[in-house]
PDB file of C-alpha atoms and ligand atoms in Angstrom:
ATOM      1  CA  MET A   1     106.308 -20.412  73.720  1.00 47.00           C
ATOM      2  CA  ASN A   2     102.871 -21.002  75.212  1.00 45.00           C
ATOM      3  CA  GLN A   3     101.257 -17.630  75.834  1.00 45.00           C
ATOM      4  CA  GLU A   4      99.182 -18.691  78.848  1.00 53.00           C
ATOM      5  CA  ASN A   5     102.042 -19.104  81.294  1.00 58.00           C
ATOM      6  CA  ASN A   6     104.072 -15.909  81.362  1.00 61.00           C
ATOM      7  CA  CYS A   7     105.572 -16.499  84.743  1.00 75.00           C
ATOM      8  CA  ILE A   8     106.992 -19.500  86.633  1.00 74.00           C
ATOM      9  CA  HIS A   9     104.576 -18.867  89.545  1.00 75.00           C
ATOM     10  CA  GLU A  10     101.643 -19.766  87.291  1.00 79.00           C
ATOM     11  CA  PHE A  11     102.712 -23.426  87.047  1.00 86.00           C
ATOM     12  CA  ASP A  12     101.688 -26.221  89.392  1.00 87.00           C
ATOM     13  CA  ILE A  13     104.281 -26.287  92.144  1.00 87.00           C
ATOM     14  CA  ALA A  14     104.233 -30.107  92.386  1.00 88.00           C
ATOM     15  CA  LEU A  15     105.109 -30.287  88.702  1.00 91.00           C
ATOM     16  CA  ILE A  16     107.985 -27.802  89.116  1.00 91.00           C
ATOM     17  CA  CYS A  17     109.307 -29.840  92.045  1.00 90.00           C
ATOM     18  CA  ASP A  18     109.110 -33.094  90.189  1.00 91.00           C
ATOM     19  CA  TYR A  19     110.960 -31.538  87.237  1.00 93.00           C
ATOM     20  CA  PHE A  20     113.750 -30.189  89.443  1.00 91.00           C
ATOM     21  CA  SER A  21     114.114 -33.397  91.422  1.00 87.00           C
ATOM     22  CA  TYR A  22     115.737 -34.788  88.253  1.00 86.00           C
ATOM     23  CA  VAL A  23     118.613 -32.274  88.481  1.00 87.00           C
ATOM     24  CA  GLU A  24     121.439 -31.955  90.964  1.00 83.00           C
ATOM     25  CA  ARG A  25     120.866 -28.222  91.437  1.00 87.00           C
ATOM     26  CA  GLN A  26     117.630 -26.317  91.394  1.00 91.00           C
ATOM     27  CA  GLY A  27     119.247 -22.948  90.696  1.00 93.00           C
ATOM     28  CA  PRO A  28     122.402 -21.436  89.134  1.00 96.00           C
ATOM     29  CA  GLY A  29     125.591 -22.012  91.139  1.00 97.00           C
ATOM     30  CA  SER A  30     128.719 -24.152  91.433  1.00 97.00           C
ATOM     31  CA  PRO A  31     130.948 -25.710  94.090  1.00 97.00           C
ATOM     32  CA  GLU A  32     133.620 -23.084  93.275  1.00 98.00           C
ATOM     33  CA  VAL A  33     131.208 -20.238  93.904  1.00 98.00           C
ATOM     34  CA  THR A  34     129.970 -21.784  97.163  1.00 98.00           C
ATOM     35  CA  LEU A  35     133.601 -22.054  98.326  1.00 98.00           C
ATOM     36  CA  LYS A  36     134.387 -18.498  97.252  1.00 98.00           C
ATOM     37  CA  ALA A  37     131.461 -17.179  99.308  1.00 98.00           C
ATOM     38  CA  LEU A  38     132.538 -19.346 102.233  1.00 98.00           C
ATOM     39  CA  SER A  39     136.038 -17.821 102.101  1.00 98.00           C
ATOM     40  CA  PHE A  40     134.585 -14.511 103.406  1.00 98.00           C
ATOM     41  CA  ILE A  41     133.161 -16.195 106.501  1.00 97.00           C
ATOM     42  CA  ASN A  42     135.312 -16.770 109.543  1.00 88.00           C
ATOM     43  CA  HIS A  43     134.895 -17.962 113.127  1.00 86.00           C
ATOM     44  CA  LEU A  44     133.201 -21.261 112.216  1.00 96.00           C
ATOM     45  CA  ASN A  45     134.126 -24.165 114.479  1.00 96.00           C
ATOM     46  CA  GLN A  46     132.840 -27.609 115.432  1.00 96.00           C
ATOM     47  CA  HIS A  47     130.128 -26.040 117.612  1.00 97.00           C
ATOM     48  CA  SER A  48     128.832 -23.789 114.850  1.00 98.00           C
ATOM     49  CA  LYS A  49     125.240 -24.069 113.704  1.00 98.00           C
ATOM     50  CA  ILE A  50     124.450 -23.365 110.065  1.00 98.00           C
ATOM     51  CA  ALA A  51     121.069 -23.258 108.331  1.00 98.00           C
ATOM     52  CA  ASP A  52     120.659 -23.622 104.555  1.00 98.00           C
ATOM     53  CA  LEU A  53     117.253 -22.159 103.708  1.00 98.00           C
ATOM     54  CA  GLY A  54     115.521 -23.346 100.543  1.00 97.00           C
ATOM     55  CA  CYS A  55     118.211 -26.020 100.386  1.00 97.00           C
ATOM     56  CA  GLY A  56     116.550 -28.022  97.598  1.00 95.00           C
ATOM     57  CA  THR A  57     118.213 -31.398  97.095  1.00 94.00           C
ATOM     58  CA  GLY A  58     121.339 -30.008  98.777  1.00 96.00           C
ATOM     59  CA  GLY A  59     123.890 -29.630  95.939  1.00 95.00           C
ATOM     60  CA  GLN A  60     125.447 -26.585  97.641  1.00 97.00           C
ATOM     61  CA  THR A  61     124.836 -27.882 101.189  1.00 98.00           C
ATOM     62  CA  MET A  62     127.068 -30.915 100.668  1.00 97.00           C
ATOM     63  CA  VAL A  63     129.874 -28.632  99.432  1.00 97.00           C
ATOM     64  CA  LEU A  64     129.400 -26.443 102.489  1.00 98.00           C
ATOM     65  CA  ALA A  65     129.386 -29.489 104.777  1.00 97.00           C
ATOM     66  CA  GLN A  66     132.590 -30.879 103.316  1.00 97.00           C
ATOM     67  CA  ASN A  67     134.329 -27.564 103.916  1.00 97.00           C
ATOM     68  CA  THR A  68     133.007 -26.390 107.277  1.00 96.00           C
ATOM     69  CA  PRO A  69     132.981 -27.784 110.788  1.00 94.00           C
ATOM     70  CA  GLY A  70     129.766 -27.755 112.822  1.00 95.00           C
ATOM     71  CA  THR A  71     126.236 -28.880 112.056  1.00 98.00           C
ATOM     72  CA  ILE A  72     124.035 -27.904 109.117  1.00 98.00           C
ATOM     73  CA  ILE A  73     120.290 -27.992 108.973  1.00 98.00           C
ATOM     74  CA  GLY A  74     118.678 -27.678 105.550  1.00 98.00           C
ATOM     75  CA  ILE A  75     115.120 -26.408 105.329  1.00 98.00           C
ATOM     76  CA  ASP A  76     112.891 -26.787 102.299  1.00 97.00           C
ATOM     77  CA  LEU A  77     109.188 -26.671 101.686  1.00 94.00           C
ATOM     78  CA  PHE A  78     109.150 -29.748  99.477  1.00 92.00           C
ATOM     79  CA  PRO A  79     109.282 -33.232 101.004  1.00 94.00           C
ATOM     80  CA  LYS A  80     110.760 -34.840  97.886  1.00 92.00           C
ATOM     81  CA  PHE A  81     113.762 -32.461  97.920  1.00 94.00           C
ATOM     82  CA  VAL A  82     114.266 -33.099 101.647  1.00 97.00           C
ATOM     83  CA  GLU A  83     114.201 -36.843 101.066  1.00 96.00           C
ATOM     84  CA  ILE A  84     116.796 -36.623  98.249  1.00 94.00           C
ATOM     85  CA  PHE A  85     118.927 -34.264 100.398  1.00 97.00           C
ATOM     86  CA  ASN A  86     119.036 -36.704 103.333  1.00 98.00           C
ATOM     87  CA  LYS A  87     119.848 -39.602 101.001  1.00 97.00           C
ATOM     88  CA  HIS A  88     122.811 -37.634  99.578  1.00 96.00           C
ATOM     89  CA  ALA A  89     124.014 -36.721 103.078  1.00 98.00           C
ATOM     90  CA  ALA A  90     123.926 -40.401 104.070  1.00 98.00           C
ATOM     91  CA  GLU A  91     125.794 -41.479 100.905  1.00 98.00           C
ATOM     92  CA  LEU A  92     128.524 -38.949 101.704  1.00 98.00           C
ATOM     93  CA  GLY A  93     128.762 -40.076 105.332  1.00 98.00           C
ATOM     94  CA  LEU A  94     127.574 -36.664 106.574  1.00 98.00           C
ATOM     95  CA  SER A  95     124.312 -37.657 108.276  1.00 98.00           C
ATOM     96  CA  ASP A  96     125.667 -37.157 111.789  1.00 97.00           C
ATOM     97  CA  ARG A  97     125.965 -33.382 111.229  1.00 98.00           C
ATOM     98  CA  VAL A  98     123.954 -32.590 108.087  1.00 98.00           C
ATOM     99  CA  LYS A  99     120.199 -33.038 107.968  1.00 98.00           C
ATOM    100  CA  ALA A 100     117.280 -31.517 106.079  1.00 98.00           C
ATOM    101  CA  ILE A 101     113.795 -30.989 107.424  1.00 98.00           C
ATOM    102  CA  ILE A 102     110.553 -29.878 105.822  1.00 98.00           C
ATOM    103  CA  GLY A 103     109.772 -26.298 106.756  1.00 98.00           C
ATOM    104  CA  SER A 104     109.299 -22.783 105.503  1.00 98.00           C
ATOM    105  CA  MET A 105     111.803 -19.939 105.488  1.00 98.00           C
ATOM    106  CA  ASP A 106     109.067 -17.631 106.767  1.00 98.00           C
ATOM    107  CA  ASN A 107     108.501 -19.701 109.907  1.00 97.00           C
ATOM    108  CA  LEU A 108     111.906 -20.857 111.112  1.00 98.00           C
ATOM    109  CA  PRO A 109     112.272 -23.283 114.015  1.00 98.00           C
ATOM    110  CA  PHE A 110     115.298 -21.561 115.582  1.00 98.00           C
ATOM    111  CA  LYS A 111     115.881 -19.654 118.803  1.00 98.00           C
ATOM    112  CA  GLU A 112     117.070 -16.035 118.888  1.00 98.00           C
ATOM    113  CA  GLU A 113     120.787 -15.825 118.006  1.00 98.00           C
ATOM    114  CA  GLU A 114     121.090 -19.604 117.686  1.00 98.00           C
ATOM    115  CA  LEU A 115     122.835 -19.635 114.299  1.00 98.00           C
ATOM    116  CA  ASP A 116     126.386 -18.753 113.241  1.00 98.00           C
ATOM    117  CA  LEU A 117     125.488 -18.666 109.568  1.00 98.00           C
ATOM    118  CA  ILE A 118     122.419 -18.576 107.357  1.00 98.00           C
ATOM    119  CA  TRP A 119     123.060 -19.760 103.808  1.00 98.00           C
ATOM    120  CA  SER A 120     120.555 -19.540 100.961  1.00 98.00           C
ATOM    121  CA  GLU A 121     121.413 -20.037  97.296  1.00 98.00           C
ATOM    122  CA  GLY A 122     118.760 -19.064  94.776  1.00 97.00           C
ATOM    123  CA  ALA A 123     115.968 -19.229  97.312  1.00 97.00           C
ATOM    124  CA  ILE A 124     115.523 -16.010  99.331  1.00 98.00           C
ATOM    125  CA  TYR A 125     113.378 -14.655  96.475  1.00 97.00           C
ATOM    126  CA  ASN A 126     110.599 -16.956  97.699  1.00 96.00           C
ATOM    127  CA  ILE A 127     109.848 -14.504 100.503  1.00 97.00           C
ATOM    128  CA  GLY A 128     111.795 -11.588  99.008  1.00 98.00           C
ATOM    129  CA  TYR A 129     115.378 -10.475  99.675  1.00 98.00           C
ATOM    130  CA  GLU A 130     114.518  -7.559 101.935  1.00 98.00           C
ATOM    131  CA  ARG A 131     111.978  -9.483 104.003  1.00 98.00           C
ATOM    132  CA  GLY A 132     114.286 -12.507 104.281  1.00 98.00           C
ATOM    133  CA  LEU A 133     117.289 -10.467 105.460  1.00 98.00           C
ATOM    134  CA  ASN A 134     115.166  -8.628 108.019  1.00 98.00           C
ATOM    135  CA  GLU A 135     113.310 -11.652 109.375  1.00 98.00           C
ATOM    136  CA  TRP A 136     116.280 -14.019 109.483  1.00 98.00           C
ATOM    137  CA  ARG A 137     118.558 -11.578 111.304  1.00 98.00           C
ATOM    138  CA  ARG A 138     117.231 -12.356 114.776  1.00 98.00           C
ATOM    139  CA  PHE A 139     118.229 -16.021 114.483  1.00 98.00           C
ATOM    140  CA  ILE A 140     121.885 -15.116 113.755  1.00 98.00           C
ATOM    141  CA  LYS A 141     124.420 -14.467 116.530  1.00 98.00           C
ATOM    142  CA  LYS A 142     126.045 -11.044 116.646  1.00 97.00           C
ATOM    143  CA  GLY A 143     129.123 -11.351 114.421  1.00 97.00           C
ATOM    144  CA  GLY A 144     127.515 -14.258 112.559  1.00 98.00           C
ATOM    145  CA  PHE A 145     126.897 -14.249 108.815  1.00 98.00           C
ATOM    146  CA  VAL A 146     124.270 -14.386 106.127  1.00 98.00           C
ATOM    147  CA  ALA A 147     125.185 -15.491 102.577  1.00 98.00           C
ATOM    148  CA  VAL A 148     122.593 -15.475  99.803  1.00 98.00           C
ATOM    149  CA  THR A 149     122.415 -15.413  96.035  1.00 98.00           C
ATOM    150  CA  GLU A 150     119.922 -13.096  94.443  1.00 98.00           C
ATOM    151  CA  ALA A 151     118.938 -12.159  90.887  1.00 98.00           C
ATOM    152  CA  SER A 152     120.304  -8.675  90.171  1.00 98.00           C
ATOM    153  CA  TRP A 153     120.460  -6.197  87.298  1.00 98.00           C
ATOM    154  CA  PHE A 154     123.895  -5.274  85.984  1.00 98.00           C
ATOM    155  CA  THR A 155     122.761  -2.113  84.176  1.00 98.00           C
ATOM    156  CA  PRO A 156     120.473   0.798  85.078  1.00 97.00           C
ATOM    157  CA  LYS A 157     118.411   0.278  81.884  1.00 97.00           C
ATOM    158  CA  ARG A 158     117.417  -2.958  80.124  1.00 98.00           C
ATOM    159  CA  PRO A 159     115.659  -4.035  76.902  1.00 98.00           C
ATOM    160  CA  ALA A 160     111.889  -4.236  77.407  1.00 98.00           C
ATOM    161  CA  GLU A 161     111.604  -7.993  76.868  1.00 97.00           C
ATOM    162  CA  ILE A 162     113.949  -8.959  79.685  1.00 98.00           C
ATOM    163  CA  GLU A 163     112.710  -6.180  81.942  1.00 97.00           C
ATOM    164  CA  GLN A 164     109.153  -7.525  81.618  1.00 96.00           C
ATOM    165  CA  PHE A 165     110.211 -11.157  82.120  1.00 94.00           C
ATOM    166  CA  TRP A 166     111.842 -10.325  85.443  1.00 95.00           C
ATOM    167  CA  LEU A 167     109.174  -7.932  86.611  1.00 95.00           C
ATOM    168  CA  ASP A 168     106.684 -10.809  86.175  1.00 93.00           C
ATOM    169  CA  ALA A 169     108.978 -13.387  87.803  1.00 93.00           C
ATOM    170  CA  TYR A 170     110.514 -11.309  90.608  1.00 95.00           C
ATOM    171  CA  PRO A 171     109.818  -7.565  90.805  1.00 97.00           C
ATOM    172  CA  GLU A 172     112.374  -7.165  93.637  1.00 98.00           C
ATOM    173  CA  ILE A 173     115.253  -7.651  91.173  1.00 98.00           C
ATOM    174  CA  ASP A 174     117.424  -4.538  91.424  1.00 98.00           C
ATOM    175  CA  ILE A 175     120.910  -3.215  90.705  1.00 98.00           C
ATOM    176  CA  ILE A 176     123.764  -4.413  92.936  1.00 98.00           C
ATOM    177  CA  PRO A 177     124.330  -1.154  94.925  1.00 98.00           C
ATOM    178  CA  ASN A 178     120.648  -1.125  95.919  1.00 98.00           C
ATOM    179  CA  LYS A 179     120.827  -4.748  97.086  1.00 98.00           C
ATOM    180  CA  ILE A 180     123.898  -3.939  99.178  1.00 98.00           C
ATOM    181  CA  ALA A 181     122.156  -0.908 100.687  1.00 98.00           C
ATOM    182  CA  ILE A 182     119.190  -3.099 101.679  1.00 98.00           C
ATOM    183  CA  MET A 183     121.589  -5.496 103.417  1.00 98.00           C
ATOM    184  CA  GLN A 184     123.187  -2.625 105.360  1.00 98.00           C
ATOM    185  CA  LYS A 185     119.792  -1.233 106.345  1.00 98.00           C
ATOM    186  CA  ALA A 186     118.671  -4.674 107.553  1.00 98.00           C
ATOM    187  CA  GLY A 187     121.484  -4.676 110.133  1.00 98.00           C
ATOM    188  CA  TYR A 188     124.425  -6.390 108.468  1.00 98.00           C
ATOM    189  CA  VAL A 189     127.836  -5.121 107.348  1.00 98.00           C
ATOM    190  CA  PRO A 190     128.011  -5.998 103.655  1.00 98.00           C
ATOM    191  CA  VAL A 191     131.249  -8.011 103.679  1.00 98.00           C
ATOM    192  CA  ALA A 192     131.415  -9.057 100.036  1.00 98.00           C
ATOM    193  CA  SER A 193     129.421  -9.384  96.861  1.00 98.00           C
ATOM    194  CA  PHE A 194     130.367 -10.997  93.577  1.00 98.00           C
ATOM    195  CA  ILE A 195     128.683 -11.998  90.348  1.00 98.00           C
ATOM    196  CA  LEU A 196     128.292 -15.709  89.647  1.00 98.00           C
ATOM    197  CA  PRO A 197     130.145 -16.681  86.453  1.00 98.00           C
ATOM    198  CA  GLU A 198     128.117 -17.463  83.338  1.00 98.00           C
ATOM    199  CA  SER A 199     128.990 -21.164  83.603  1.00 97.00           C
ATOM    200  CA  CYS A 200     126.849 -21.349  86.782  1.00 97.00           C
ATOM    201  CA  TRP A 201     123.850 -20.784  84.509  1.00 97.00           C
ATOM    202  CA  THR A 202     124.920 -22.419  81.254  1.00 96.00           C
ATOM    203  CA  ASP A 203     126.807 -25.543  82.400  1.00 95.00           C
ATOM    204  CA  ASN A 204     125.407 -26.099  85.897  1.00 93.00           C
ATOM    205  CA  PHE A 205     121.801 -25.083  85.431  1.00 94.00           C
ATOM    206  CA  PHE A 206     120.515 -25.044  81.843  1.00 95.00           C
ATOM    207  CA  ALA A 207     122.723 -27.822  80.421  1.00 94.00           C
ATOM    208  CA  LEU A 208     121.886 -30.189  83.285  1.00 91.00           C
ATOM    209  CA  GLN A 209     118.196 -29.653  82.574  1.00 93.00           C
ATOM    210  CA  LEU A 210     118.444 -31.037  79.030  1.00 91.00           C
ATOM    211  CA  HIS A 211     118.807 -34.561  80.358  1.00 87.00           C
ATOM    212  CA  ALA A 212     116.071 -33.962  82.949  1.00 87.00           C
ATOM    213  CA  GLN A 213     113.705 -32.638  80.290  1.00 92.00           C
ATOM    214  CA  LYS A 214     113.941 -35.895  78.353  1.00 90.00           C
ATOM    215  CA  HIS A 215     112.969 -38.021  81.373  1.00 90.00           C
ATOM    216  CA  PHE A 216     110.314 -35.560  82.465  1.00 93.00           C
ATOM    217  CA  MET A 217     108.636 -35.488  79.052  1.00 93.00           C
ATOM    218  CA  GLU A 218     108.625 -39.286  78.894  1.00 93.00           C
ATOM    219  CA  LYS A 219     107.001 -39.453  82.319  1.00 94.00           C
ATOM    220  CA  TYR A 220     104.414 -36.780  81.492  1.00 94.00           C
ATOM    221  CA  ALA A 221     103.829 -37.683  77.822  1.00 94.00           C
ATOM    222  CA  GLY A 222     100.617 -35.998  76.657  1.00 93.00           C
ATOM    223  CA  ASN A 223     100.409 -33.689  79.700  1.00 93.00           C
ATOM    224  CA  GLN A 224      99.937 -30.115  78.411  1.00 92.00           C
ATOM    225  CA  ASN A 225     101.032 -28.490  81.679  1.00 92.00           C
ATOM    226  CA  ALA A 226     104.289 -30.441  81.680  1.00 93.00           C
ATOM    227  CA  THR A 227     104.936 -29.480  78.043  1.00 93.00           C
ATOM    228  CA  HIS A 228     104.291 -25.819  78.836  1.00 93.00           C
ATOM    229  CA  LEU A 229     106.605 -25.955  81.839  1.00 93.00           C
ATOM    230  CA  VAL A 230     109.443 -27.344  79.729  1.00 94.00           C
ATOM    231  CA  GLU A 231     108.766 -24.696  77.073  1.00 94.00           C
ATOM    232  CA  TYR A 232     108.868 -21.982  79.724  1.00 93.00           C
ATOM    233  CA  LEU A 233     112.197 -23.231  81.077  1.00 93.00           C
ATOM    234  CA  GLN A 234     113.639 -23.476  77.573  1.00 95.00           C
ATOM    235  CA  HIS A 235     112.492 -19.906  76.997  1.00 95.00           C
ATOM    236  CA  GLU A 236     114.238 -18.863  80.224  1.00 95.00           C
ATOM    237  CA  ALA A 237     117.487 -20.374  78.893  1.00 96.00           C
ATOM    238  CA  GLN A 238     117.078 -18.568  75.555  1.00 97.00           C
ATOM    239  CA  LEU A 239     116.480 -15.260  77.326  1.00 97.00           C
ATOM    240  CA  TYR A 240     119.611 -15.768  79.395  1.00 98.00           C
ATOM    241  CA  ALA A 241     121.669 -16.402  76.237  1.00 97.00           C
ATOM    242  CA  ARG A 242     120.280 -13.204  74.697  1.00 98.00           C
ATOM    243  CA  TYR A 243     120.354 -10.878  77.705  1.00 98.00           C
ATOM    244  CA  LYS A 244     123.076 -12.170  80.035  1.00 98.00           C
ATOM    245  CA  ASP A 245     124.894  -8.821  79.873  1.00 98.00           C
ATOM    246  CA  TYR A 246     121.980  -7.252  81.730  1.00 98.00           C
ATOM    247  CA  TYR A 247     121.393  -9.570  84.690  1.00 98.00           C
ATOM    248  CA  GLY A 248     122.653 -12.516  86.672  1.00 98.00           C
ATOM    249  CA  TYR A 249     122.918 -13.965  90.125  1.00 98.00           C
ATOM    250  CA  VAL A 250     125.019 -12.194  92.728  1.00 98.00           C
ATOM    251  CA  PHE A 251     126.310 -13.579  96.025  1.00 98.00           C
ATOM    252  CA  TYR A 252     125.757 -11.133  98.901  1.00 98.00           C
ATOM    253  CA  ILE A 253     127.546 -11.846 102.170  1.00 98.00           C
ATOM    254  CA  GLY A 254     126.855  -9.858 105.308  1.00 98.00           C
ATOM    255  CA  MET A 255     127.925  -9.932 108.958  1.00 98.00           C
ATOM    256  CA  LYS A 256     125.313  -9.238 111.619  1.00 98.00           C
ATOM    257  CA  ILE A 257     126.084  -6.135 113.634  1.00 95.00           C
TER     258      ILE A 257
HETATM  259  C1  SAM B   1     115.715 -22.210  92.942  1.00 69.68           C
HETATM  260  S1  SAM B   1     115.590 -23.472  94.196  1.00 69.68           S
HETATM  261  C2  SAM B   1     117.227 -23.422  94.895  1.00 69.68           C
HETATM  262  C3  SAM B   1     117.592 -24.706  95.600  1.00 69.68           C
HETATM  263  C4  SAM B   1     119.015 -24.836  96.072  1.00 69.68           C
HETATM  264  N1  SAM B   1     119.336 -23.865  97.098  1.00 69.68           N
HETATM  265  C5  SAM B   1     119.993 -24.709  94.905  1.00 69.68           C
HETATM  266  O1  SAM B   1     120.653 -23.669  94.784  1.00 69.68           O
HETATM  267  O2  SAM B   1     120.089 -25.659  94.123  1.00 69.68           O
HETATM  268  C6  SAM B   1     114.577 -22.708  95.423  1.00 69.68           C
HETATM  269  C7  SAM B   1     114.228 -23.640  96.572  1.00 69.68           C
HETATM  270  O3  SAM B   1     113.424 -22.956  97.536  1.00 69.68           O
HETATM  271  C8  SAM B   1     112.462 -23.865  98.021  1.00 69.68           C
HETATM  272  N2  SAM B   1     111.363 -23.089  98.640  1.00 69.68           N
HETATM  273  C9  SAM B   1     110.375 -22.392  98.033  1.00 69.68           C
HETATM  274  N3  SAM B   1     109.642 -21.730  98.945  1.00 69.68           N
HETATM  275  C10 SAM B   1     110.162 -22.039 100.167  1.00 69.68           C
HETATM  276  C11 SAM B   1     109.835 -21.674 101.505  1.00 69.68           C
HETATM  277  N4  SAM B   1     108.836 -20.840 101.774  1.00 69.68           N
HETATM  278  N5  SAM B   1     110.591 -22.165 102.504  1.00 69.68           N
HETATM  279  C12 SAM B   1     111.616 -23.022 102.249  1.00 69.68           C
HETATM  280  N6  SAM B   1     111.959 -23.406 101.000  1.00 69.68           N
HETATM  281  C13 SAM B   1     111.260 -22.913  99.974  1.00 69.68           C
HETATM  282  C14 SAM B   1     112.078 -24.679  96.811  1.00 69.68           C
HETATM  283  O4  SAM B   1     111.464 -25.898  97.160  1.00 69.68           O
HETATM  284  C15 SAM B   1     113.437 -24.873  96.158  1.00 69.68           C
HETATM  285  O5  SAM B   1     114.086 -26.004  96.651  1.00 69.68           O
END
């Protein structure tokens, strides 16, 4: 692997976005996992307001929308993802209650206690799990829910290579009990947590990228940065294959108290 880029944050964000606009999901997950997390959330009705923060192109949002009443607003920093999201919503006949807008999860356009549910798959890390849970809480009604996925360690000790990879990528990665304690401290009852199955990474994230990588490399033929990005993402997949016993994504679901 190229030695210059040790961390995903060192790549051009526009390039990362373009790469991920070729894939249905921008992070590990699956419709089954989205539905499992949703099964812990009650009280939703046709008046409910849901926000999906860091929604990407909306793979998980469309699953949510097809299985919940109420309206959903997706928020993402990147216009291209928002455009693809709204196209998908229209194709599925969901545009009347599902819409994405460009915005940032650290500057939300909601009123106090306006939301019944905040959803965020593979995205809260952008501002940090602890900060996100604390800042988002005021927008959720009492008795409303937050549901996020977050990279987490499975073991108290890890081999140095994977430890270093994650400390560069996301130093807030921690063991599951610590993540749950942070949720409690932020003012939520931790209702459920579960580990995403391996297939969410292998089949739904890494395998889908193989096709995308081909198109991307054709488009950016001769572009060193694009080559390095693909190498980095291939390296990420190899690390997962080698060290998947030590880490993964975990769904954390909490109810605002
Ligand atoms: C790993 S992707 C996950 C996307 C989607 N939720 C999924 O699971 O497929 C992270 C997403 O967060 C978005 N993002 C990054 N920083 C953001 C911010 N400050 N506010 C809103 N979205 C952000 C990215 O554009 C990207 O779509």
